[in-house]
Coordinates of C-alpha atoms in Angstrom, one line a residue:
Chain A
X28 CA 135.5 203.7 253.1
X29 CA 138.6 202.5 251.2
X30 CA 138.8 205.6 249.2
X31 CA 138.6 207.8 253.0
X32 CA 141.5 206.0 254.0
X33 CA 143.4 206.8 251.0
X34 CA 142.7 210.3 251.0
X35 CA 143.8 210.5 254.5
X36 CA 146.4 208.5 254.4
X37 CA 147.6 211.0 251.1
X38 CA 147.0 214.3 253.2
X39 CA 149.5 212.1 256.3
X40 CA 151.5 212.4 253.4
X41 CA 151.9 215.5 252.8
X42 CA 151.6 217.0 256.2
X43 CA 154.4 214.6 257.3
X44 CA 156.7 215.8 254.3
X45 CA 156.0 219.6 255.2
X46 CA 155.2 219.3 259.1
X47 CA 155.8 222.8 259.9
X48 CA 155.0 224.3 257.6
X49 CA 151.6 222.5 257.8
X50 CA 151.9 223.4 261.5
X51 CA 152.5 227.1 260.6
X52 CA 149.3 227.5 258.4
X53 CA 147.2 225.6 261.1
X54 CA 147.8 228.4 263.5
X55 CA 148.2 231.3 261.1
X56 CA 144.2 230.1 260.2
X57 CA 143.4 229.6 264.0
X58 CA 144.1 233.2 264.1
X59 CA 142.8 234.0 261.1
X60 CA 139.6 232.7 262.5
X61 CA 140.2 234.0 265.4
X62 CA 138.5 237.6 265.0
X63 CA 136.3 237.1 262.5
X64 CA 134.7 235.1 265.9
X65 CA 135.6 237.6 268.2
X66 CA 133.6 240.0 266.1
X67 CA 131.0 237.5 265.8
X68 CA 130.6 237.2 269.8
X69 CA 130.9 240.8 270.5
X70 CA 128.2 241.9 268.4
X71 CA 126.2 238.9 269.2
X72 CA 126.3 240.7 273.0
X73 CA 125.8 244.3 271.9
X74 CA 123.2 243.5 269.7
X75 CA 121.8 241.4 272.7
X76 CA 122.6 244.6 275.3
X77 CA 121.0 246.9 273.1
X78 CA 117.8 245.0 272.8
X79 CA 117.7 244.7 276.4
X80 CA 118.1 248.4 276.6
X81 CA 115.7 249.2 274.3
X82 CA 112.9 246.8 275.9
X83 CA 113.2 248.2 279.4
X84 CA 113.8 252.1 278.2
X85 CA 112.0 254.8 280.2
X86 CA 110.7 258.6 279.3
X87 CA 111.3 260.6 282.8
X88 CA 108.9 263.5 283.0
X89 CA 109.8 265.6 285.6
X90 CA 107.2 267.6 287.3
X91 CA 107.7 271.3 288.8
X92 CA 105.7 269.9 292.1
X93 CA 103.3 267.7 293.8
X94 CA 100.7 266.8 291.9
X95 CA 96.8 266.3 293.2
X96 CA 95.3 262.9 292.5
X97 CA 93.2 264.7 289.9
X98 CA 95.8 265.7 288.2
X99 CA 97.7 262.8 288.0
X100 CA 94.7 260.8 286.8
X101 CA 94.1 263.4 283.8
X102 CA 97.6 263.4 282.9
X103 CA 98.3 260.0 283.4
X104 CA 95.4 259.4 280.7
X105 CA 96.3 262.3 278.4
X106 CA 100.3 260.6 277.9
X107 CA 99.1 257.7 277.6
X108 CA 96.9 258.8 274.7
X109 CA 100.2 259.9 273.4
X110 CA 101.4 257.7 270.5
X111 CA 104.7 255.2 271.9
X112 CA 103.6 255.3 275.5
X113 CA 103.0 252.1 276.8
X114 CA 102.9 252.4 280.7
X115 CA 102.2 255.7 283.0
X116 CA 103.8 255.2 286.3
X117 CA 103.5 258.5 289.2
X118 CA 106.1 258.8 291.0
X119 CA 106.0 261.2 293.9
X120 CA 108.4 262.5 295.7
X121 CA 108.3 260.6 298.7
X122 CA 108.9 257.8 296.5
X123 CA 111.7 258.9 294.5
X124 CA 113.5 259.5 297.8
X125 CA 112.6 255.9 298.6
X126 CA 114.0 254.4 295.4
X127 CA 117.0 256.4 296.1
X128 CA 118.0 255.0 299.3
X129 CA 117.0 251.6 297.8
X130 CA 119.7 252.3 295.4
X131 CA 122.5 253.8 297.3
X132 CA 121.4 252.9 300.9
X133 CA 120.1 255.0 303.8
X134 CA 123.5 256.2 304.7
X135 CA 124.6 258.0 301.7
X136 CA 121.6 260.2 302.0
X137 CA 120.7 260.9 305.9
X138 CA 119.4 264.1 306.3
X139 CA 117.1 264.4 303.0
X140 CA 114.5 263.3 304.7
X141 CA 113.6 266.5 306.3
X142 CA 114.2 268.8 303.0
X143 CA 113.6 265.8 300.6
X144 CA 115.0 267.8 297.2
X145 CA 114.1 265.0 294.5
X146 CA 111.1 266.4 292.0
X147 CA 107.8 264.1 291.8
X148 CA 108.0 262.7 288.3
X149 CA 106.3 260.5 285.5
X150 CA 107.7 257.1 284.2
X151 CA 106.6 256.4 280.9
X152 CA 107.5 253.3 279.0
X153 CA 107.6 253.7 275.5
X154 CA 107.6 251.0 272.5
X155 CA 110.3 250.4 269.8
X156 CA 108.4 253.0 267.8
X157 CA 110.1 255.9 270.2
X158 CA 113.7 254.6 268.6
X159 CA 112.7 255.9 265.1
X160 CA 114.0 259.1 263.6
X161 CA 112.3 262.0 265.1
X162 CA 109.9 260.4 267.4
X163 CA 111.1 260.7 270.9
X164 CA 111.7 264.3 270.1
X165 CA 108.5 265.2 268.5
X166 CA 107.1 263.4 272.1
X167 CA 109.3 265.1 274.2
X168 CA 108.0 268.6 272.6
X169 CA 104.8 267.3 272.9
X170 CA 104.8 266.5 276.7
X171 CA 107.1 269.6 277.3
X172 CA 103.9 271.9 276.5
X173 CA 102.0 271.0 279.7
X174 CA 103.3 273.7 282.3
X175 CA 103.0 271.0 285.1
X176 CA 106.2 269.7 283.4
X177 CA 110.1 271.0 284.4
X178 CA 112.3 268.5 282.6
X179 CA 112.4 265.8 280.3
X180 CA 115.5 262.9 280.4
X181 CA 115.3 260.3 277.8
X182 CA 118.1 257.7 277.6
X183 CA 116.8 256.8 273.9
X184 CA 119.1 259.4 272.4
X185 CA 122.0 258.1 273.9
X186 CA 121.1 254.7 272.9
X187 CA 120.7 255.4 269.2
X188 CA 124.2 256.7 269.3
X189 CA 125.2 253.5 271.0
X190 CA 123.3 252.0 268.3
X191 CA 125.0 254.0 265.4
X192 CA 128.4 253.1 266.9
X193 CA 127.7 249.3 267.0
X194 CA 126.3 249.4 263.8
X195 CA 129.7 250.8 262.5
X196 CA 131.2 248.6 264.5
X197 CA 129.5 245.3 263.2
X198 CA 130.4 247.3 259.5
X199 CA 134.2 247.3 260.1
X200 CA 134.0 243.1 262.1
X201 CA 132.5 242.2 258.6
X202 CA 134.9 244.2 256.4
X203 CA 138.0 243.1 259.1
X204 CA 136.5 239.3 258.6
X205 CA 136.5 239.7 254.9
X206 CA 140.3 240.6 254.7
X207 CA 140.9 238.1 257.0
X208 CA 139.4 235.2 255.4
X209 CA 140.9 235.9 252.1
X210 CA 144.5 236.2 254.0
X211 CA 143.5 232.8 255.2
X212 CA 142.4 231.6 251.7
X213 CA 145.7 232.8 250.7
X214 CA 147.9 231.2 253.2
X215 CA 145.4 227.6 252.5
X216 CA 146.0 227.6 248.9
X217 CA 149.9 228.8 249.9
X218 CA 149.9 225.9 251.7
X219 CA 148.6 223.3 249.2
X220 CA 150.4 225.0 246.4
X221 CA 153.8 223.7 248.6
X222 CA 152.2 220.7 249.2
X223 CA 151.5 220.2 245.5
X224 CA 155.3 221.1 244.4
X225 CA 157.1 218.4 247.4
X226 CA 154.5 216.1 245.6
X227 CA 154.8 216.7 242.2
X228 CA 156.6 213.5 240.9
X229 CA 153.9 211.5 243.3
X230 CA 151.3 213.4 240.7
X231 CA 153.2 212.7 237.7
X232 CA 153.7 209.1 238.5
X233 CA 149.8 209.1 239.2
X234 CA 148.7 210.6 236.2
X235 CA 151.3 207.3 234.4
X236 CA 149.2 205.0 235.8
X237 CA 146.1 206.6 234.8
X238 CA 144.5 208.6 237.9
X239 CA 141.8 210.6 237.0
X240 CA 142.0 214.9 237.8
X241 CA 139.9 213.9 240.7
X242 CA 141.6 211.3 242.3
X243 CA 145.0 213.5 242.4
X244 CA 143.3 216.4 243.7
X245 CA 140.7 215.4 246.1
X246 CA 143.5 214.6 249.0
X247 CA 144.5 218.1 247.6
X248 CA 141.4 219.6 248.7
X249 CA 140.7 217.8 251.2
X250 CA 144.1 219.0 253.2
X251 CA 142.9 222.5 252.7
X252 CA 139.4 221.7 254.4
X253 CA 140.9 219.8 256.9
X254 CA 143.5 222.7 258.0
X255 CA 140.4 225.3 257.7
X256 CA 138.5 222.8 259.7
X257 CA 141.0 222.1 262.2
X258 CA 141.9 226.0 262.5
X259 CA 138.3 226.4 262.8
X260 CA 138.3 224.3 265.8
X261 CA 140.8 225.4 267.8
X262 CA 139.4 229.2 267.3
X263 CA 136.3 227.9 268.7
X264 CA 137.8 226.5 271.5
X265 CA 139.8 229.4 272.6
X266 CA 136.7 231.9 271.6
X267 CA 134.9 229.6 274.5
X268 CA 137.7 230.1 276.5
X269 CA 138.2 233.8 276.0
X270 CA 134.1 234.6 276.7
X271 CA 134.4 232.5 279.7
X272 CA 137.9 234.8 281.0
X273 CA 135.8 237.7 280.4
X274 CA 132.4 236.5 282.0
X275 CA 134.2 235.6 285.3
X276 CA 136.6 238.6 285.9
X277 CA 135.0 241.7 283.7
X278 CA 131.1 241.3 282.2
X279 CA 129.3 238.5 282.0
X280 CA 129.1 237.0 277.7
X281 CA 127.2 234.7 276.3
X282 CA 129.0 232.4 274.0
X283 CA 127.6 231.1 270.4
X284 CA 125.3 228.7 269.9
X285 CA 125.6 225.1 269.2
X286 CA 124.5 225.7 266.0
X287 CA 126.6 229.2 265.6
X288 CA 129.5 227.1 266.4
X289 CA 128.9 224.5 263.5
X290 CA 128.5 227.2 261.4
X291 CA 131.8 229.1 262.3
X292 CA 133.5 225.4 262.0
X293 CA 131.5 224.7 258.9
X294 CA 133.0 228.3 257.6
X295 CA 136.7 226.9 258.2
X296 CA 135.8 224.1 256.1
X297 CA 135.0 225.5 253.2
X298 CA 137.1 228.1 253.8
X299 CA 139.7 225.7 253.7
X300 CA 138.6 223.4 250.5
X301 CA 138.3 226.9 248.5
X302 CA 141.6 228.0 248.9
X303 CA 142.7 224.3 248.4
X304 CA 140.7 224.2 245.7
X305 CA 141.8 227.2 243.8
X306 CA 145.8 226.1 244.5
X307 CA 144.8 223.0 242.7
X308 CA 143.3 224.7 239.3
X309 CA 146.8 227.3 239.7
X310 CA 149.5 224.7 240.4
X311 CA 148.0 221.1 239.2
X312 CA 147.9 221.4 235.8
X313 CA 146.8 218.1 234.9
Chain B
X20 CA 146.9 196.7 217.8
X21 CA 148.9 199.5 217.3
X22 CA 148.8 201.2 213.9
X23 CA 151.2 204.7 213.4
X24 CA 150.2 206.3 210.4
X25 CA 152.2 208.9 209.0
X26 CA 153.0 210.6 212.2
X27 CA 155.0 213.5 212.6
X28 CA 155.6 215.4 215.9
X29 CA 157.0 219.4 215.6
X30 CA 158.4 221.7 218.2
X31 CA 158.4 225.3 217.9
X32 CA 159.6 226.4 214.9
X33 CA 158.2 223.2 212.5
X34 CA 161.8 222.0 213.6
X35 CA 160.3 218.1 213.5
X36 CA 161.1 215.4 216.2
X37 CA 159.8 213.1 214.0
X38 CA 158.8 213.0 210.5
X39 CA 155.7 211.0 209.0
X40 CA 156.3 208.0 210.8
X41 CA 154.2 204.8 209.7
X42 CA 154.5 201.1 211.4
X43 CA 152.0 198.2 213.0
X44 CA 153.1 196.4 215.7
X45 CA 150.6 193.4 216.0
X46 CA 149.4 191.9 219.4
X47 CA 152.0 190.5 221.1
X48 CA 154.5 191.1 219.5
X49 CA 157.9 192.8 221.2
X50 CA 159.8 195.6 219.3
X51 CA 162.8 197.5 219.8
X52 CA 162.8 201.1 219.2
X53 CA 166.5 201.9 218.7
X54 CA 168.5 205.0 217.6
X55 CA 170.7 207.5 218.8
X56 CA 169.9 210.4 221.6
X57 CA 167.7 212.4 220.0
X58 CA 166.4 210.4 217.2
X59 CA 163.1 210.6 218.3
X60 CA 162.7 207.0 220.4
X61 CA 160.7 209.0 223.6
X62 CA 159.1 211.3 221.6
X63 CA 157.5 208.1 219.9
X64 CA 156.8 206.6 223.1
X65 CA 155.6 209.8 225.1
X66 CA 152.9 210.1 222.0
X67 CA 152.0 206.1 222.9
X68 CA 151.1 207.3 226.2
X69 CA 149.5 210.4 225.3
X70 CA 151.9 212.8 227.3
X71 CA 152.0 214.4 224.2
X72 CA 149.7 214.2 220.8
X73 CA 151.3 214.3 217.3
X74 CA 151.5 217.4 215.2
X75 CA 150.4 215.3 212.0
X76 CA 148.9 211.5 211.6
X77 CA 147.2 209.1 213.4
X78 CA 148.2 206.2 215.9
X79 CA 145.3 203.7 216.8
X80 CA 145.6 201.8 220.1
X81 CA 143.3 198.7 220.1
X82 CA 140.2 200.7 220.1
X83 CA 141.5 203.9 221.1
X84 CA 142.4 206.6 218.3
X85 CA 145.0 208.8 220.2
X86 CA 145.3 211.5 218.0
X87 CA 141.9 212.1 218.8
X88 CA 141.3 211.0 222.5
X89 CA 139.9 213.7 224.7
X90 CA 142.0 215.1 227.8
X91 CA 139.4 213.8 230.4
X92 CA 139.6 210.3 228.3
X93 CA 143.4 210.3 228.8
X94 CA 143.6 208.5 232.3
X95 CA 141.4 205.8 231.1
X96 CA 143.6 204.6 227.9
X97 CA 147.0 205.1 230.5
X98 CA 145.3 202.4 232.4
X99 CA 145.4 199.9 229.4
X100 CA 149.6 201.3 228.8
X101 CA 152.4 200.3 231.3
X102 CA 155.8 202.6 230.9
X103 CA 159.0 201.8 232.8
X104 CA 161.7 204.9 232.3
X105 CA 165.5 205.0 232.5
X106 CA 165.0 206.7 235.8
X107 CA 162.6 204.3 237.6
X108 CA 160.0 207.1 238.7
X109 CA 159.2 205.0 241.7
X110 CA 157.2 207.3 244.7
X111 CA 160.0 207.2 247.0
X112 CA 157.8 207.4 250.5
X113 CA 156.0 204.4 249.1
X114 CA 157.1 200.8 249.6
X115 CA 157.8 198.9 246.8
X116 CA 154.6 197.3 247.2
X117 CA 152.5 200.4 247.7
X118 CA 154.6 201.9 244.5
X119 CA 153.0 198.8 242.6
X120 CA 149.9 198.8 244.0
X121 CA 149.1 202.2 243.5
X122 CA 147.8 201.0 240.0
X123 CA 145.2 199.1 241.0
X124 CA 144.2 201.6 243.9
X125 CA 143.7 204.3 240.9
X126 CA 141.4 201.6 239.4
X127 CA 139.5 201.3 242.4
X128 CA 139.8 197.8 243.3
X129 CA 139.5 196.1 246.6
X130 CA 141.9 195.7 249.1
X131 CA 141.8 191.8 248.7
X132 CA 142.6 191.8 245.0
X133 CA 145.4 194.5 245.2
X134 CA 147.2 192.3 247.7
X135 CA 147.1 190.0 245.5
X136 CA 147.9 191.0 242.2
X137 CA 151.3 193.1 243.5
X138 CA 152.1 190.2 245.0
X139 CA 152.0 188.3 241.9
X140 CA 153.4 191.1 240.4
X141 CA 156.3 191.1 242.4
X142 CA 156.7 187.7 243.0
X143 CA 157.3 187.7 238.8
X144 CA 160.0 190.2 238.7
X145 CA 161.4 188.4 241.7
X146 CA 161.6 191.2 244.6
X147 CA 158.4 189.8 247.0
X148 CA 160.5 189.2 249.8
X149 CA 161.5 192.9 249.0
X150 CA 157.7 194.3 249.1
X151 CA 158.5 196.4 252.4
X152 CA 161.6 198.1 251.2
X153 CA 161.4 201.5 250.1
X154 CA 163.1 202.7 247.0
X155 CA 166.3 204.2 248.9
X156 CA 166.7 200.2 250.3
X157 CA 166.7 198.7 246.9
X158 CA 169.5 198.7 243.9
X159 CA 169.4 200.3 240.9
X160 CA 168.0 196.7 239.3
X161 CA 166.0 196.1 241.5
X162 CA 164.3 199.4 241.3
X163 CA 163.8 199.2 237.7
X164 CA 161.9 195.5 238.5
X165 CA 159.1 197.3 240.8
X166 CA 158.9 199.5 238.2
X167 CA 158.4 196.7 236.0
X168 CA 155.8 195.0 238.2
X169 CA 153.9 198.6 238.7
X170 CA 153.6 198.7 234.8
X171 CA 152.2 195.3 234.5
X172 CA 150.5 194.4 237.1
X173 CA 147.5 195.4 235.3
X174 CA 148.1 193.6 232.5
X175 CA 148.4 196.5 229.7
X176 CA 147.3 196.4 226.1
X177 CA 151.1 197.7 225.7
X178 CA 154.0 197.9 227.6
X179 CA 156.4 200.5 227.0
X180 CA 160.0 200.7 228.0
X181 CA 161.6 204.4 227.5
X182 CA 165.8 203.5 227.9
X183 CA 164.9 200.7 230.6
X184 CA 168.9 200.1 231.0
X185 CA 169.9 203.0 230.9
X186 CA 170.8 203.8 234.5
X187 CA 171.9 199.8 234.8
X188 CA 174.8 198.3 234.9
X189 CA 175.5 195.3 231.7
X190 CA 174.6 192.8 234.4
X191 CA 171.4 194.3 235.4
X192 CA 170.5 195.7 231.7
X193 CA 170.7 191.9 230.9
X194 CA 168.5 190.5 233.9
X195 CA 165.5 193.3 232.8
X196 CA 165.5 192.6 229.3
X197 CA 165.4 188.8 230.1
X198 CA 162.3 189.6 232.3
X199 CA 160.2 192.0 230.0
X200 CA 161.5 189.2 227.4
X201 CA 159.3 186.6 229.7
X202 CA 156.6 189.3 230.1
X203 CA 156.2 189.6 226.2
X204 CA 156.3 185.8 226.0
X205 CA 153.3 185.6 228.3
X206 CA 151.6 187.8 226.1
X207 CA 152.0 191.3 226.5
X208 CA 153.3 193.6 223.5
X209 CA 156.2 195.1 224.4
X210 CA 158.0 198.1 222.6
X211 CA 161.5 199.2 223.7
X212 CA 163.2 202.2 223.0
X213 CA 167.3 201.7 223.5
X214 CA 170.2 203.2 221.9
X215 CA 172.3 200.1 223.4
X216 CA 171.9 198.0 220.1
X217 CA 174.4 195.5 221.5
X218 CA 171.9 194.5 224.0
X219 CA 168.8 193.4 221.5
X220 CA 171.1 191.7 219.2
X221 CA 170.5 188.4 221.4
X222 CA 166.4 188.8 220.9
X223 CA 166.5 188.8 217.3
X224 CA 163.4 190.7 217.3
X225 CA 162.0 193.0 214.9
X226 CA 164.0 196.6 214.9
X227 CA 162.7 200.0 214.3
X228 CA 165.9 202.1 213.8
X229 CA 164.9 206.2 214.5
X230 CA 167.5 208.3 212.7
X231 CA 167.0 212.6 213.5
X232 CA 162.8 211.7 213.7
X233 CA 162.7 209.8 210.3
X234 CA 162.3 206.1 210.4
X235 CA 165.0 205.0 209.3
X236 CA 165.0 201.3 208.5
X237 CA 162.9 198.1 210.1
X238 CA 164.9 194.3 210.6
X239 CA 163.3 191.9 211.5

């Protein structure tokens, strides 16, 4: 416990002789930590979306008419023979008209009734499978050979460009973070390195007396894991805020996890105590 | 206790700070160092506290052979030395009694016995009532007594003194050597590097006189 209170009372030390400066790299490493979290959160949600997408993703088979019930029940069999289908669902067009107006209300379409212009159709659902290279087309071509069939939408193509884009995206947050966390491991051991040179007669007069290499550096260190630590903190605090801004007046975000967070703070840390660490074997040659 | 055996110390070009040095200086003993600026005296003494090794030679410490002492063994053997310098080197955002305590802290001992000891420490070179001032708040005399205290207060195998009046005036040159006089008495061996020969003259102690890094001649 004794040798806690030294340490901290030897980091007091040397924030106190170099206050803002010490201030200065505090919020240079909140920011610094800053987007590597924003990253984090935003593909934590896209990843998230995407899965949702990709769960509750439909095939729509459009049909050139009305269908008898015979027909329905052979082709309702014959799709779902097909590999990837998971669900058949007929959809007439009495009922597309319905889910319409469910959708956009009566008002905005009065008068369809009479000459109701929406095409019966076939929902399939299709499995995770459908999402791999080549499938959903070689099922579309597939289902595109019966001549009951007009026209075939499948928001799966779309979605594996969405995916390709996030992909890149998550790509670039990782490179971006990796910059970013050596700028901060920069500015850390920047930060030491000054707090090593106000301190360097202290150090001398330590070594005199006989301190050991790790009893001068540890408060050393321990400076650098408490700014990354601190930084760390305040980034996850406004990173709540931010998600909560942007849940209550754009899209609704879901934060990181209790154990995320430790792990982002836990990050600062050692962020922190390497760049400390590596300002200690440059500048304390002892 | 301290044996110097044919020590020599070389800079740069072999342009020697000191040449093939021998001398013993037996438990509690006190010995002045003396020459003039640049004779050699700190090189001696920086070599006795291992800020530097010799070129050439040997120098045993008690049990310690410095010319041979590891890096990662150096802070142990500094515990067992005490040096006070011309300049003080006191930490100035420490109190006088942190500066001497710090000491012990690096030895790890408790809270209870640190208080203690600097207090005692102190209280011998006179400055307790003093323990709270910080460096700027005390004289140059009294400065050089905390840094006194810091280099004793853990009672060293050796106590070295690199030009300990220097920055003091006759009055205060004559109060420290009177106290690391007392220190030796109590038992401590005690080596003092001056070029103010005037001031040992009164101690009639034994005299190792440094002329351009060669030993020039011993009194006793």
């Amino acid at each position: 416990m004794r040798s806690f209170g030294r340490i901290f009372v030897e980091i007091w030390r040397s924030v106190r002789f170099e206050l803002l400066s010490t201030l200065g790299s505090l919020l240079t490493i909140f920011l610094a930590t800053l987007l590597p979290g924003l990253f984090w959160i935003a593909s934590k949600n896209l990843t998230q979306t995407e899965a949702e997408l990709k769960s509750g993703l439909t095939m729509d088979v459009f049909l050139r008419e009305e269908l008898t019930v015979e027909q329905i029940t052979r082709l309702t069999k014959e799709f779902m023979g097909l590999g990837g289908v998971t669900g058949v669902t007929y959809v007439s067009k009495e009922d597309a008209l319905n889910r319409m107006m469910q959708k956009f209300g009566p008002k905005m379409l009065a008068g369809l009734e009479d000459e109701n212009p929406l095409p019966a159709s076939f929902i399939l659902s299709v499995d995770k499978s459908v999402f791999t290279q080549g499938v959903a087309e070689a099922l579309s071509k597939k289902i595109s050979r019966y001549p009951e069939v007009d026209d075939i939408v499948f928001a799966g193509d779309i979605l594996n460009r969405l995916g390709n884009i996030l992909r890149t995206t998550e790509i670039l947050g990782f490179a971006l973070s990796v910059m970013v966390a050596f700028a901060a491991l920069f500015i850390i051991a920047n930060t030491v390195r000054v707090a090593i040179s106000d301190r360097r007669k202290t150090v001398e007069i330590m070594q005199l007396v006989g301190a050991t290499r790790g009893y001068i550096l540890t408060p050393f260190v321990m400076l650098g894991g408490m700014l990354g630590f601190s930084g760390a903190i305040l980034s996850a605090l406004a990173l709540n805020w931010i998600t909560g801004y942007v849940s209550n007046h754009l899209i609704k975000l879901v934060f990181l996890e209790s154990h995320e967070i430790f792990t982002f703070i836990m990050s600062g840390l050692c962020l922190g105590m390497v760049g400390a660490f590596i300002a200690t074997r440059k500048y304390l040659k002892i | 206790m301290l044996n110097v055996e044919g020590v020599s110390k070389y800079y740069g070009q072999r342009q020697a700070a000191l040449s093939n040095i021998s001398f013993r200086i037996d438990k509690g003993e006190m010995v002045f160092l003396t020459g003039a600026s640049g004779a050699g005296k700190s090189t001696l003494l920086r070599l006795l506290y291992l800020e530097e090794k010799p070129s050439a030679g040997r120098i045993l410490l008690d049990r310690f052979d410095l010319s041979r002492i590891s890096k990662r063994k150096i802070p142990f053997l500094r515990r067992h030395v005490g040096v006070i310098f011309q300049d003080f080197r006191l930490i100035p955002e420490r109190t006088a009694a942190e500066n001497v305590a710090l000491t012990l802290e690096v030895l790890g001992k408790s809270g209870r016995e640190i208080r203690r000891k600097t207090d005692e420490a102190l209280n011998l070179v006179g400055l307790l009532g003093k323990r709270n001032n910080y460096p700027y708040q005390l004289s140059g005399g009294e400065a050089q007594r905390v840094s006194v205290a810091r280099a004793v207060v853990n009672e060293p195998l050796v106590l070295l003194a690199d030009e300990p009046t220097g920055n003091l005036d006759e009055q205060n040159s004559r109060e420290l050597l009177e106290l690391l006089s007392e220190i030796n008495m109590r038992g401590a061996t005690t080596i003092i590097a001056t070029h103010q020969v005037q001031l040992t003259a009164k101690y009639a102690k034994r005299t190792l006189n440094l002329v351009s890094g060669i030993l020039e001649k011993e009194t006793r």
